[in-house]
Coordinates of C-alpha atoms and ligand atoms in Angstrom, one line a residue:
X1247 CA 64.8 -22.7 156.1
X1248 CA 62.1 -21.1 153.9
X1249 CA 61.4 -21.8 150.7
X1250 CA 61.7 -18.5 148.0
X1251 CA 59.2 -19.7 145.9
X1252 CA 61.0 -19.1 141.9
X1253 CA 57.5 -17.9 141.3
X1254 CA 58.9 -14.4 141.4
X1255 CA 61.8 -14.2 138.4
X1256 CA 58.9 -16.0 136.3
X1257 CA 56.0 -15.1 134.5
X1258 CA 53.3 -15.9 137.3
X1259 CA 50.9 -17.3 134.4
X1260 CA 53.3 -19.3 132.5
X1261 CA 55.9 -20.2 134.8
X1262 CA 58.6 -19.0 132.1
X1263 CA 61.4 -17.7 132.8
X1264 CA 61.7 -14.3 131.9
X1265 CA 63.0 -12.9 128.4
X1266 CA 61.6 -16.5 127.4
X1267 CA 58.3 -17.5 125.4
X1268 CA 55.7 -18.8 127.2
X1269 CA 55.7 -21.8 124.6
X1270 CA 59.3 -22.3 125.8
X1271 CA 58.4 -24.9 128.1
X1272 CA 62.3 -26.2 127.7
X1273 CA 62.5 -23.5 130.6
X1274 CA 60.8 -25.3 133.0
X1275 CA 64.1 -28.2 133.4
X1276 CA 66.2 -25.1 133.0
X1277 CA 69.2 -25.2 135.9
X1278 CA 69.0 -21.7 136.2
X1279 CA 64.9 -19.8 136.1
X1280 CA 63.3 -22.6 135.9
X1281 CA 60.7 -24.3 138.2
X1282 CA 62.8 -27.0 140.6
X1283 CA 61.3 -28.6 144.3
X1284 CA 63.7 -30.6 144.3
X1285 CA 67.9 -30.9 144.5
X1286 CA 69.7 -30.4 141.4
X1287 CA 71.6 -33.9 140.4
X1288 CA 74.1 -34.8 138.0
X1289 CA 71.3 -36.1 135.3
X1290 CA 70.1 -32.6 135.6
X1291 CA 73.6 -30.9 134.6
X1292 CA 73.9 -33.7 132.0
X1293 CA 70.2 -32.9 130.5
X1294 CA 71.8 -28.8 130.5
X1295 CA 74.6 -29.8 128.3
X1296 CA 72.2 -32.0 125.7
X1297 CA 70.1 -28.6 125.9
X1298 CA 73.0 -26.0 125.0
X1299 CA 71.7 -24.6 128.5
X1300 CA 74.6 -22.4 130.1
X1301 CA 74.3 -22.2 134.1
X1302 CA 75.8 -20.7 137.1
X1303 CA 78.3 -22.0 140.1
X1304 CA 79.2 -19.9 142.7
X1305 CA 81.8 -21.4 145.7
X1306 CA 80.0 -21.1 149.7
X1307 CA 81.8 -22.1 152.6
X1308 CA 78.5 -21.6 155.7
X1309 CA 75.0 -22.3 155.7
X1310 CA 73.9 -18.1 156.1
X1311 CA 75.5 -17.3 152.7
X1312 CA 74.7 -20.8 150.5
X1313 CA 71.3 -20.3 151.5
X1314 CA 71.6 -16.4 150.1
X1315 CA 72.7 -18.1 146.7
X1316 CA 69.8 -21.3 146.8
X1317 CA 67.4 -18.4 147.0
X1318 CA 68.8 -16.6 144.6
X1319 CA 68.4 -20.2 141.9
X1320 CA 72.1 -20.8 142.0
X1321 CA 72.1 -24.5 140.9
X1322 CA 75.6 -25.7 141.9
X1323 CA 77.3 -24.4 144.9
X1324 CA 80.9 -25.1 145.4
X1325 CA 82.5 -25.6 148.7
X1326 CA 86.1 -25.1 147.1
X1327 CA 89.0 -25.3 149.0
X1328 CA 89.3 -21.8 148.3
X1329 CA 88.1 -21.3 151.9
X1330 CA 91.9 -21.7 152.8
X1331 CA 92.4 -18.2 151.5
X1332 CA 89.0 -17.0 151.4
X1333 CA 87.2 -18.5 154.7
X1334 CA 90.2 -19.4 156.6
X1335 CA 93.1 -17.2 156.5
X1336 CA 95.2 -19.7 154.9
X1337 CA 97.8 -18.0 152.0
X1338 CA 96.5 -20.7 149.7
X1339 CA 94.1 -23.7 149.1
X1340 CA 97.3 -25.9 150.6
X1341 CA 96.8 -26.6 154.2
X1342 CA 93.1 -27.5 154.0
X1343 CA 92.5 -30.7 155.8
X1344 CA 89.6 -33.3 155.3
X1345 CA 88.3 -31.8 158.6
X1346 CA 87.7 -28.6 157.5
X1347 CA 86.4 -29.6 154.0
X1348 CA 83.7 -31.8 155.9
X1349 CA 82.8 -29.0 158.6
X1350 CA 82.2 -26.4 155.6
X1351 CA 80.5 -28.5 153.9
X1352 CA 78.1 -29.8 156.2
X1353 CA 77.2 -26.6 156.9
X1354 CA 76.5 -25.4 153.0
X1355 CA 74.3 -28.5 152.7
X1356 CA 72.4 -27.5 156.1
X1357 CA 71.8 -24.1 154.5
X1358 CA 70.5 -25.3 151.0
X1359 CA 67.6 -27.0 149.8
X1360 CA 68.1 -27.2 146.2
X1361 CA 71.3 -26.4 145.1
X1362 CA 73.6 -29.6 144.2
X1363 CA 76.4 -29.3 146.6
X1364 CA 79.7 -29.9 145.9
X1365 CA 83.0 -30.4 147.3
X1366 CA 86.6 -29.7 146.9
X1367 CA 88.9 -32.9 148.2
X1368 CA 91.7 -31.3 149.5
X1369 CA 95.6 -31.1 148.9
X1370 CA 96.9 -34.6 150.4
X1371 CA 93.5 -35.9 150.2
X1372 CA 93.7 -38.2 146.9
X1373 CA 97.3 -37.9 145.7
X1374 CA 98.2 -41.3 147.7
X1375 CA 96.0 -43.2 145.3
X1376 CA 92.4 -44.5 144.7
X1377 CA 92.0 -45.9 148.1
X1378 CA 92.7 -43.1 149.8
X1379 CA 90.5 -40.8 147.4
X1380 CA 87.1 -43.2 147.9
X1381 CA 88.3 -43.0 151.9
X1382 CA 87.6 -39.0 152.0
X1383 CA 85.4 -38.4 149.3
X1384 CA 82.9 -41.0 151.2
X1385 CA 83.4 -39.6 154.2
X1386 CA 82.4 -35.8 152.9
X1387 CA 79.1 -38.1 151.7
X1388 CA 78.6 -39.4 154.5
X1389 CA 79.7 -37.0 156.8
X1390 CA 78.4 -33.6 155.2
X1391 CA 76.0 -34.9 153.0
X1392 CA 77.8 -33.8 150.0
X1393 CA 76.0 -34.6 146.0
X1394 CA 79.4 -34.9 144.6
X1395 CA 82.9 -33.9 145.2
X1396 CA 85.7 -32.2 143.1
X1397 CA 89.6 -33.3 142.7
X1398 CA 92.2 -31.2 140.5
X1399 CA 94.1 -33.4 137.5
X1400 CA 93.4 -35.1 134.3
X1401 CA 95.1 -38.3 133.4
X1402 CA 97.0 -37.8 136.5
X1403 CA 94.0 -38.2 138.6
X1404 CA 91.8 -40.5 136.0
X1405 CA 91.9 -43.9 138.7
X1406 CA 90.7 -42.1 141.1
X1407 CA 87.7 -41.0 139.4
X1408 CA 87.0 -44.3 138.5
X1409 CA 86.7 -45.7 141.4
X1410 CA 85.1 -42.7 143.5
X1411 CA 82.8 -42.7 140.1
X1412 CA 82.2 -46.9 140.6
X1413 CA 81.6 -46.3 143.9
X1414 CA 78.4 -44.3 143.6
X1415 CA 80.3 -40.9 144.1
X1416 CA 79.9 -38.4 141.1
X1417 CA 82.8 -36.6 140.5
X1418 CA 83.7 -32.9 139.0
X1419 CA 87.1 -32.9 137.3
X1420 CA 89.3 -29.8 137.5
X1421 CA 92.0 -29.2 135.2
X1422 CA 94.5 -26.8 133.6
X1423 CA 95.5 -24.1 136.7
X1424 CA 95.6 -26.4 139.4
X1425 CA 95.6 -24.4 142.6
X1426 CA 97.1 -27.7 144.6
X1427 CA 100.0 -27.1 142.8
X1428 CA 100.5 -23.9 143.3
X1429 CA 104.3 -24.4 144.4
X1430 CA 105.1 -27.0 141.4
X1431 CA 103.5 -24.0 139.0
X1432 CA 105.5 -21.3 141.0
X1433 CA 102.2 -19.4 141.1
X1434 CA 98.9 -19.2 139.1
X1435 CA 100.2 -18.8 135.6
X1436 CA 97.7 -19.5 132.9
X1437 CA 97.7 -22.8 131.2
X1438 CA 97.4 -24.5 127.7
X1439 CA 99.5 -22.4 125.6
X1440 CA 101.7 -23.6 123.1
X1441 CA 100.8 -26.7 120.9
X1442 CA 102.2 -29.3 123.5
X1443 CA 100.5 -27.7 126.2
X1444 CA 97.4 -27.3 124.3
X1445 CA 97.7 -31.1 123.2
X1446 CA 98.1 -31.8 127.1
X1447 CA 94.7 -30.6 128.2
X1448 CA 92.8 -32.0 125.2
X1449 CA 94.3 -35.4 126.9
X1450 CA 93.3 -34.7 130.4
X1451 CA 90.0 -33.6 129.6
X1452 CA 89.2 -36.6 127.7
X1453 CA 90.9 -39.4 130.5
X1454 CA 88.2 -37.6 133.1
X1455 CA 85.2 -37.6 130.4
X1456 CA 86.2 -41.7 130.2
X1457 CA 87.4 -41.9 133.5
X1458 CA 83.6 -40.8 134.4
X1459 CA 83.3 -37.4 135.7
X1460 CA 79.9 -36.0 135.3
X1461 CA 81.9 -32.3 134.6
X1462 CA 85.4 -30.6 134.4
X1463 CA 85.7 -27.5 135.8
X1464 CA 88.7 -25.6 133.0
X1465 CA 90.4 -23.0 135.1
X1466 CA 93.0 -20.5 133.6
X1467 CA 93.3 -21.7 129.7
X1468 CA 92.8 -19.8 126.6
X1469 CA 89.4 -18.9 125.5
X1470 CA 89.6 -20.8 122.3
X1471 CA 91.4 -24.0 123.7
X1472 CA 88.4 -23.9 126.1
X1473 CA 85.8 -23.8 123.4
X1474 CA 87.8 -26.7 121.4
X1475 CA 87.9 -28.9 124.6
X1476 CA 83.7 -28.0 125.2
X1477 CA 83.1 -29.3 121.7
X1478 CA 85.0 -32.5 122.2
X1479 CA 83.3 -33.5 125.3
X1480 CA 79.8 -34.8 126.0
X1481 CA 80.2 -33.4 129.6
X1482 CA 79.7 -29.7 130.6
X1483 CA 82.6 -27.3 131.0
X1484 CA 82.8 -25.5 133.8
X1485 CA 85.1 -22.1 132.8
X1486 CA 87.1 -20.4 135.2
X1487 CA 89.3 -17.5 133.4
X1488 CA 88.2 -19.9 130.4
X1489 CA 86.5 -17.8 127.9
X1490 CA 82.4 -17.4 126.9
X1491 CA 82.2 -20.9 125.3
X1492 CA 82.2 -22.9 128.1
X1493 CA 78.7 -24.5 129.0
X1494 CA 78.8 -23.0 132.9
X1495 CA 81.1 -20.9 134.7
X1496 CA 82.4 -20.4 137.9
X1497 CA 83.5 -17.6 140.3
X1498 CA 84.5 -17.7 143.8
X1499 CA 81.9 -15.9 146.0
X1500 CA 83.8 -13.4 147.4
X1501 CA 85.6 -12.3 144.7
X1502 CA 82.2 -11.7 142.5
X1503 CA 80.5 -10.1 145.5
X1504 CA 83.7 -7.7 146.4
X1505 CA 84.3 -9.3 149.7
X1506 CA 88.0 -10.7 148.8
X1507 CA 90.8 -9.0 150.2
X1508 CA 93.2 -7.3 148.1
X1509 CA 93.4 -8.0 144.2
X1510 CA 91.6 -10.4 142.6
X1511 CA 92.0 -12.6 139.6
X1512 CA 91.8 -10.7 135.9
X1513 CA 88.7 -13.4 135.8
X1514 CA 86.9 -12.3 137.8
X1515 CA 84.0 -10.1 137.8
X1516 CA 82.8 -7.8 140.8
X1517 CA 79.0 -7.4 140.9
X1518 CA 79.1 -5.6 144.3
X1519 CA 81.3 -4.1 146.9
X1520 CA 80.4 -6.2 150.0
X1521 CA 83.5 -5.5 151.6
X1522 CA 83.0 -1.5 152.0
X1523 CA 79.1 -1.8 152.6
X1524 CA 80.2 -4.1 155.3
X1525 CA 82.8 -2.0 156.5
X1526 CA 81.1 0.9 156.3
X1527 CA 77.9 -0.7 158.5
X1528 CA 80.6 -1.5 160.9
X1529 CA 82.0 2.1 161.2
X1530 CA 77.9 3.4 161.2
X1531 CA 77.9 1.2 165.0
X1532 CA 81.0 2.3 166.1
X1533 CA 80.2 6.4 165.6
X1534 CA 76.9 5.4 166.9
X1535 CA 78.3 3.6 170.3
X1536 CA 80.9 5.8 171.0
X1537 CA 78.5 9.0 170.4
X1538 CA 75.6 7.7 172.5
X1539 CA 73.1 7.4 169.8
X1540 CA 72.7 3.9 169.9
X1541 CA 70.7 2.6 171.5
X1542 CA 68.1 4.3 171.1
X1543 CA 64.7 4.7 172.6
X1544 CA 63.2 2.0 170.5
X1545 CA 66.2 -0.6 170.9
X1546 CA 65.4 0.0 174.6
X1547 CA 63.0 -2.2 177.4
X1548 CA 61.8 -0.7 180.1
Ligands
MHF814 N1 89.9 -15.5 146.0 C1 90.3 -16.5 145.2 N2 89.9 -16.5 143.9 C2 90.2 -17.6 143.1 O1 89.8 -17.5 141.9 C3 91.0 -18.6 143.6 C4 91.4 -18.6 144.9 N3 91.0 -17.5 145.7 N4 92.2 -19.5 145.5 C5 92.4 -20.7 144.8 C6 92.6 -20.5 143.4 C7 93.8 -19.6 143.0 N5 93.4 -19.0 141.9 C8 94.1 -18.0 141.2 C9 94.8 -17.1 141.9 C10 95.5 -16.1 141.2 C11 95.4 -16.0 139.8 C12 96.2 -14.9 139.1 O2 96.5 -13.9 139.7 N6 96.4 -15.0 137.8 C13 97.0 -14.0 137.1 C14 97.5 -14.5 135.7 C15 98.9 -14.8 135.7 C16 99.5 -15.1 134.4 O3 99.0 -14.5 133.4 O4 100.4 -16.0 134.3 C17 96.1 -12.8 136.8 O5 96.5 -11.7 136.5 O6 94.8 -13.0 137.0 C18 94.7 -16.9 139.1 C19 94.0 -17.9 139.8 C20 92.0 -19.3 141.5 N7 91.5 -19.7 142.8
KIV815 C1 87.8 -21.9 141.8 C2 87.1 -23.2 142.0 C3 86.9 -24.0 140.8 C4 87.7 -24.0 143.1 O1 88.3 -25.0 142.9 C5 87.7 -23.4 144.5 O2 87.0 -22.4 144.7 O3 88.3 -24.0 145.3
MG816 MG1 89.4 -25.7 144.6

């Protein structure tokens, strides 16, 4: 794969980042515009959060388009079991297996070169206990080649952090909207309101900050519970419906890029409409083909 030098979203003198002085030589360690040759790691994402730095995630599920967001400086990539709905034509993030996960996954790393990789351990994949946590996460190390790996729950989930985290496996936390759960929840519903509810979160995200997580992705909660729960921790926050105060945020590919089918989240943001340019270059063939103006002469050996 070839390297996209940063070189171009920087000041070619100074190596800044743009919008930044050229004395600003914080920019440099920067997650996002900064200079990297490296792979992002978790003492980079804990360096961002002593800095106040905010940063990007985006969720990949193949090699083509993870290596469309590594050139574009995206510094995590996700391989979230949102493929079941997004990648795989699953209803939901439920009947991903451990197969799956390490497939995708493998292939996201194959396609990146600096981008800290990431990945979801699916629904059944932790909930018998530690043991069975260290078994899969290790195996999406092993087998994919994976920096990390993600698991949904707070004090719920807290032993097997510790033990993945013990183990030499850092770990991203994800707590209040669960997707797993999405048949215990009856659906998606924001969560975190209400004082008990509230008090709830503030637990969990403390039992993964002590259970060892190196981050704690805060899906679907109320802007100002998130910005309580960012102050509290030492850890970055990774927002997902969760307000301007966290430290990162987090979006599921095709749901920023317009390729999701259907409605989307009131989250999310679309910064393009891949779904009708695709669809549209699709149609362009197909009146092509079937009018006989494709090939032509220059597509054509003689
Ligand atoms: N394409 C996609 N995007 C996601 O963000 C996503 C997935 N898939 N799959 C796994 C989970 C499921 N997620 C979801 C799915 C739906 C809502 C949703 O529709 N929420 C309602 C709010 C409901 C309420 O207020 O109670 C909304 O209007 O956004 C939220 C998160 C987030 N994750
Ligand atoms: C939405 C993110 C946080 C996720 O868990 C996923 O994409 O699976
Ligand atoms: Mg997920």
């Amino acid at each position: 794969m070839t390297q996209i030098s940063p070189a171009q979203t920087q000041d070619p003198k100074t190596g800044a980042a743009p919008g930044k002085s050229a004395a600003d030589k914080s920019a440099d360690k920067s997650l996002y515009g900064g200079k990297r040759s490296r792979r992002v790691t978790v003492r980079d994402i804990a360096a961002a959060k002593a800095r106040s730095d905010k940063w990007p995630m985006l969720t990949a599920y193949d090699a083509m388009t993870a290596s469309v967001f590594d050139e574009a400086g995206i510094p995590v990539l996700l391989v979230g079991d949102s493929m079941g709905n997004c990648h795989l034509g699953y209803e939901s993030t439920v009947p991903v297996t451990m197969d799956e996960m390490t497939l995708l996954s493998a292939a996201v790393v194959r396609g990146t070169e600096r981008a800290l990789v990431v990945a979801d351990l699916p629904f059944g994949a932790y909930q018998e206990g530690p043991v069975q946590a260290l078994r899969n996460a290790t195996r999406l190390v092993k087998e994919a080649g994976v920096g990390a790996v993600k698991l949904e729950g707070g004090e719920r989930s807290a032993e097997q952090i510790k033990l993945l985290v013990d183990a030499g496996i850092p770990v991203m936390a994800h707590i209040g909207l669960t997707p797993q759960s999405v048949n215990a929840f009856g659906g998606y519903p924001v969560q975190g309101r209400g004082e008990e509810a509230a008090q709830q979160l503030l637990r969990d995200a403390k039992a993964v900050q002590d259970a060892g997580a190196f981050s704690v992705v805060l899906e679907a909660v109320p802007a100002e519970l998130a910005a309580e729960v960012t102050r509290s921790l030492h850890i970055p926050t990774i927002g997902i419906g969760a307000g301007l105060e966290c430290d990162a945020q987090v979006l599921v590919w095709t749901d920023m890029a317009g390729m999701t089918k259907g409605r989307v989240p009131r989250f999310v943001k679309q910064y393009a409409q891949l779904r009708e340019a695709l669809g549209g270059a699709a149609k362009a063939f197909a009146e092509d083909v079937v009018g006989g103006t494709f090939p032509a002469e220059e597509h054509t050996f003689h």
